[in-house]
């Protein structure tokens, strides 16, 4: 995926390496926490800490995105990423608004709140792919 | 904004990749500038002008 976060730049490579590590840690932490809570009777602040632990690598990805924008020296790739982030933010806000109206008026929730993050990342990926497709072939050598 | 980047590059026999390396940007950036999908910032425009040894206005043409 040549379009993914400035694939051809050093900053893009660093971003992907960081995200790969964060996602690997997320999987390990998530399943470890789920298993631990099931096997060992934990409560109080330990339970809260365990519940919040899987969110750490996910939130770290947001920090990595910000770092990428700071480190990317290619202004065009940076602009593409910012544009994709705006699309993702729009999709996220639209999802939240629709979901909240469903919750308030119809007394039902269409999606679980933590899925908003997945909506954000999928929208971001689609926006990146769409920009790549739009530019593919135009003047390529 | 129109530009003569493709013509100037072709005169020197450079590929998009080679120009991108000389400008320290991605090949996608060179392609986007050449096709008019992206107008470079002033620092990048000056860098391009320096590389080709021409004034900015000889490379980037204001449509207005």
Short mmCIF file of C-alpha atoms in Angstrom, two decimals:
data_model
loop_
_atom_site.label_atom_id
_atom_site.label_comp_id
_atom_site.label_asym_id
_atom_site.label_seq_id
_atom_site.Cartn_x
_atom_site.Cartn_y
_atom_site.Cartn_z
CA UNK A 1 0.00 0.00 0.00
CA UNK A 2 2.15 2.80 -1.33
CA UNK A 3 -0.29 5.43 -0.08
CA UNK A 4 -0.25 4.47 3.55
CA UNK A 5 0.96 7.42 5.65
CA UNK A 6 3.69 8.59 3.35
CA UNK A 7 5.06 5.17 2.56
CA UNK A 8 8.05 6.55 0.70
CA UNK A 9 9.22 8.82 3.50
CA UNK A 10 11.36 8.04 6.53
CA UNK A 11 8.69 9.55 8.82
CA UNK A 12 6.07 7.24 7.27
CA UNK A 13 8.26 4.20 7.90
CA UNK A 14 8.80 5.24 11.51
CA UNK A 15 5.05 5.75 11.95
CA UNK A 16 4.21 2.31 10.60
CA UNK A 17 6.85 0.65 12.81
CA UNK A 18 5.44 2.41 15.90
CA UNK A 19 1.85 1.50 15.01
CA UNK A 20 2.84 -2.13 14.42
CA UNK A 21 4.43 -2.30 17.89
CA UNK A 22 1.41 -0.57 19.48
CA UNK A 23 -1.07 -2.92 17.80
CA UNK A 24 0.97 -5.99 18.80
CA UNK A 25 1.02 -4.74 22.39
CA UNK A 26 -2.72 -4.00 22.21
CA UNK A 27 -3.53 -7.61 21.27
CA UNK A 28 -1.27 -9.01 24.01
CA UNK A 29 -2.58 -6.59 26.69
CA UNK A 30 -6.25 -6.99 25.72
CA UNK A 31 -6.28 -10.79 25.86
CA UNK A 32 -4.08 -10.87 28.98
CA UNK A 33 -6.45 -8.49 30.79
CA UNK A 34 -9.56 -10.41 29.71
CA UNK A 35 -7.98 -13.69 30.85
CA UNK A 36 -6.71 -12.24 34.14
CA UNK A 37 -10.08 -10.74 35.06
CA UNK A 38 -11.76 -14.07 34.35
CA UNK A 39 -9.25 -16.21 36.28
CA UNK A 40 -8.21 -14.00 39.21
CA UNK A 41 -10.86 -12.24 41.34
CA UNK A 42 -9.78 -8.60 41.05
CA UNK A 43 -11.72 -5.55 42.19
CA UNK A 44 -11.29 -1.97 43.21
CA UNK A 45 -8.54 0.14 41.63
CA UNK A 46 -6.74 -2.95 40.25
CA UNK A 47 -9.81 -3.83 38.20
CA UNK A 48 -10.06 -0.23 36.96
CA UNK A 49 -6.39 -0.20 36.05
CA UNK A 50 -6.73 -3.51 34.17
CA UNK A 51 -9.81 -2.22 32.35
CA UNK A 52 -7.99 0.89 31.20
CA UNK A 53 -4.75 -0.84 30.22
CA UNK A 54 -5.85 -1.95 26.67
CA UNK A 55 -6.69 1.70 25.87
CA UNK A 56 -3.07 2.78 26.34
CA UNK A 57 -1.65 1.41 23.03
CA UNK A 58 -4.76 2.61 21.16
CA UNK A 59 -4.31 6.14 22.50
CA UNK A 60 -0.60 5.89 21.72
CA UNK A 61 -1.52 5.58 18.03
CA UNK A 62 -3.08 9.07 18.19
CA UNK A 63 0.20 10.36 19.62
CA UNK A 64 2.10 8.57 16.81
CA UNK A 65 -0.16 10.26 14.24
CA UNK A 66 0.65 13.66 15.74
CA UNK A 67 4.36 12.79 15.77
CA UNK A 68 4.16 11.71 12.12
CA UNK A 69 2.68 15.08 11.14
CA UNK A 70 5.51 16.80 13.02
CA UNK A 71 8.25 14.63 11.54
CA UNK A 72 7.03 14.41 7.93
CA UNK A 73 9.23 16.69 5.81
CA UNK A 74 7.31 16.04 2.57
CA UNK A 75 4.63 18.74 2.54
CA UNK A 76 2.45 16.97 -0.05
CA UNK A 77 2.33 13.69 1.91
CA UNK A 78 1.61 15.69 5.07
CA UNK A 79 -1.28 17.44 3.32
CA UNK A 80 -2.74 14.09 2.17
CA UNK A 81 -2.59 12.77 5.73
CA UNK A 82 -4.21 15.91 7.20
CA UNK A 83 -6.98 15.66 4.58
CA UNK A 84 -7.57 12.00 5.51
CA UNK A 85 -7.64 12.88 9.21
CA UNK A 86 -10.31 15.52 8.51
CA UNK A 87 -12.41 12.93 6.64
CA UNK A 88 -11.97 10.50 9.54
CA UNK A 89 -12.91 13.18 12.09
CA UNK A 90 -16.03 13.99 10.03
CA UNK A 91 -17.02 10.33 9.86
CA UNK A 92 -16.44 9.95 13.60
CA UNK A 93 -18.58 13.00 14.47
CA UNK A 94 -21.34 11.88 12.07
CA UNK A 95 -21.34 8.43 13.70
CA UNK A 96 -21.54 9.92 17.19
CA UNK A 97 -24.38 12.29 16.24
CA UNK A 98 -26.48 9.58 14.55
CA UNK A 99 -25.79 7.15 17.38
CA UNK A 100 -26.78 9.71 20.03
CA UNK A 101 -30.06 10.59 18.30
CA UNK A 102 -30.86 6.88 18.07
CA UNK A 103 -30.08 6.56 21.77
CA UNK A 104 -32.11 9.61 22.89
CA UNK A 105 -35.15 9.37 20.59
CA UNK A 106 -35.44 5.67 19.83
CA UNK A 107 -33.93 4.58 23.18
CA UNK A 108 -31.49 2.32 21.42
CA UNK A 109 -27.81 2.53 20.53
CA UNK A 110 -26.72 1.50 17.07
CA UNK A 111 -23.10 0.90 17.98
CA UNK A 112 -21.02 0.46 21.09
CA UNK A 113 -19.12 3.70 21.90
CA UNK A 114 -15.67 2.11 21.67
CA UNK A 115 -16.39 1.19 18.05
CA UNK A 116 -16.08 4.90 17.25
CA UNK A 117 -12.33 4.45 17.20
CA UNK A 118 -12.67 1.72 14.59
CA UNK A 119 -14.94 4.02 12.53
CA UNK A 120 -12.21 6.67 12.74
CA UNK A 121 -9.43 4.35 11.55
CA UNK A 122 -11.51 2.73 8.76
CA UNK A 123 -12.57 6.17 7.48
CA UNK A 124 -8.96 7.31 7.62
CA UNK A 125 -7.85 4.28 5.57
CA UNK A 126 -10.64 4.74 3.01
CA UNK A 127 -9.76 8.43 2.61
CA UNK A 128 -6.08 7.57 2.07
CA UNK A 129 -6.99 4.90 -0.50
CA UNK A 130 -9.43 7.21 -2.30
CA UNK A 131 -6.77 9.91 -2.64
CA UNK A 132 -4.30 7.37 -4.01
CA UNK A 133 -6.85 6.06 -6.52
CA UNK A 134 -7.73 9.61 -7.61
CA UNK A 135 -4.10 10.40 -8.36
CA UNK A 136 -3.08 7.02 -9.79
CA UNK A 137 -2.14 7.14 -13.45
CA UNK A 138 -2.34 10.93 -13.70
CA UNK A 139 1.14 11.84 -14.93
CA UNK A 140 2.77 8.76 -13.36
CA UNK A 141 6.14 7.75 -14.75
CA UNK B 1 -1.37 27.34 -11.08
CA UNK B 2 0.37 25.98 -14.18
CA UNK B 3 4.04 25.09 -14.23
CA UNK B 4 6.78 24.01 -16.65
CA UNK B 5 8.28 21.41 -14.34
CA UNK B 6 7.63 18.44 -16.63
CA UNK B 7 9.17 20.23 -19.64
CA UNK B 8 12.24 21.34 -17.69
CA UNK B 9 12.71 17.88 -16.25
CA UNK B 10 12.34 16.28 -19.71
CA UNK B 11 14.96 18.67 -21.14
CA UNK B 12 17.47 17.32 -18.62
CA UNK B 13 16.35 13.73 -19.15
CA UNK B 14 15.48 13.30 -15.49
CA UNK B 15 12.86 10.87 -14.22
CA UNK B 16 10.28 11.91 -11.62
CA UNK B 17 12.12 9.73 -9.12
CA UNK B 18 15.46 11.43 -9.79
CA UNK B 19 13.92 14.90 -9.44
CA UNK B 20 12.20 13.80 -6.24
CA UNK B 21 15.53 12.65 -4.81
CA UNK B 22 17.21 15.94 -5.73
CA UNK B 23 14.38 17.90 -4.07
CA UNK B 24 14.25 15.50 -1.10
CA UNK B 25 10.53 14.87 -1.55
CA UNK B 26 8.49 11.85 -2.63
CA UNK B 27 7.89 10.94 -6.28
CA UNK B 28 4.16 11.42 -5.57
CA UNK B 29 4.89 15.05 -4.68
CA UNK B 30 6.71 15.68 -7.97
CA UNK B 31 3.86 14.02 -9.87
CA UNK B 32 1.23 16.07 -8.02
CA UNK B 33 3.08 19.33 -8.73
CA UNK B 34 3.62 18.47 -12.41
CA UNK B 35 -0.03 17.62 -12.96
CA UNK B 36 -1.19 20.79 -11.16
CA UNK B 37 -2.93 18.88 -8.36
CA UNK B 38 -0.71 20.50 -5.78
CA UNK B 39 0.90 23.93 -5.58
CA UNK B 40 4.16 23.74 -3.65
CA UNK B 41 4.95 25.99 -0.70
CA UNK B 42 7.22 28.97 -1.25
CA UNK B 43 10.32 27.22 0.21
CA UNK B 44 9.80 24.20 -2.10
CA UNK B 45 9.14 26.46 -5.10
CA UNK B 46 12.43 28.28 -4.38
CA UNK B 47 14.22 24.94 -4.08
CA UNK B 48 12.85 23.88 -7.49
CA UNK B 49 13.88 27.22 -9.00
CA UNK B 50 17.41 26.91 -7.57
CA UNK B 51 17.73 23.35 -8.88
CA UNK B 52 16.83 24.37 -12.43
CA UNK B 53 18.74 27.66 -12.19
CA UNK B 54 15.72 29.72 -13.20
CA UNK B 55 13.56 32.38 -11.52
CA UNK B 56 10.34 31.06 -9.93
CA UNK B 57 8.13 32.95 -12.42
CA UNK B 58 9.81 31.08 -15.32
CA UNK B 59 8.72 27.76 -13.80
CA UNK B 60 5.37 28.58 -12.15
CA UNK B 61 2.92 30.52 -14.28
CA UNK B 62 0.20 32.57 -12.60
CA UNK B 63 -3.06 32.07 -14.48
CA UNK B 64 -4.46 35.45 -13.41
#
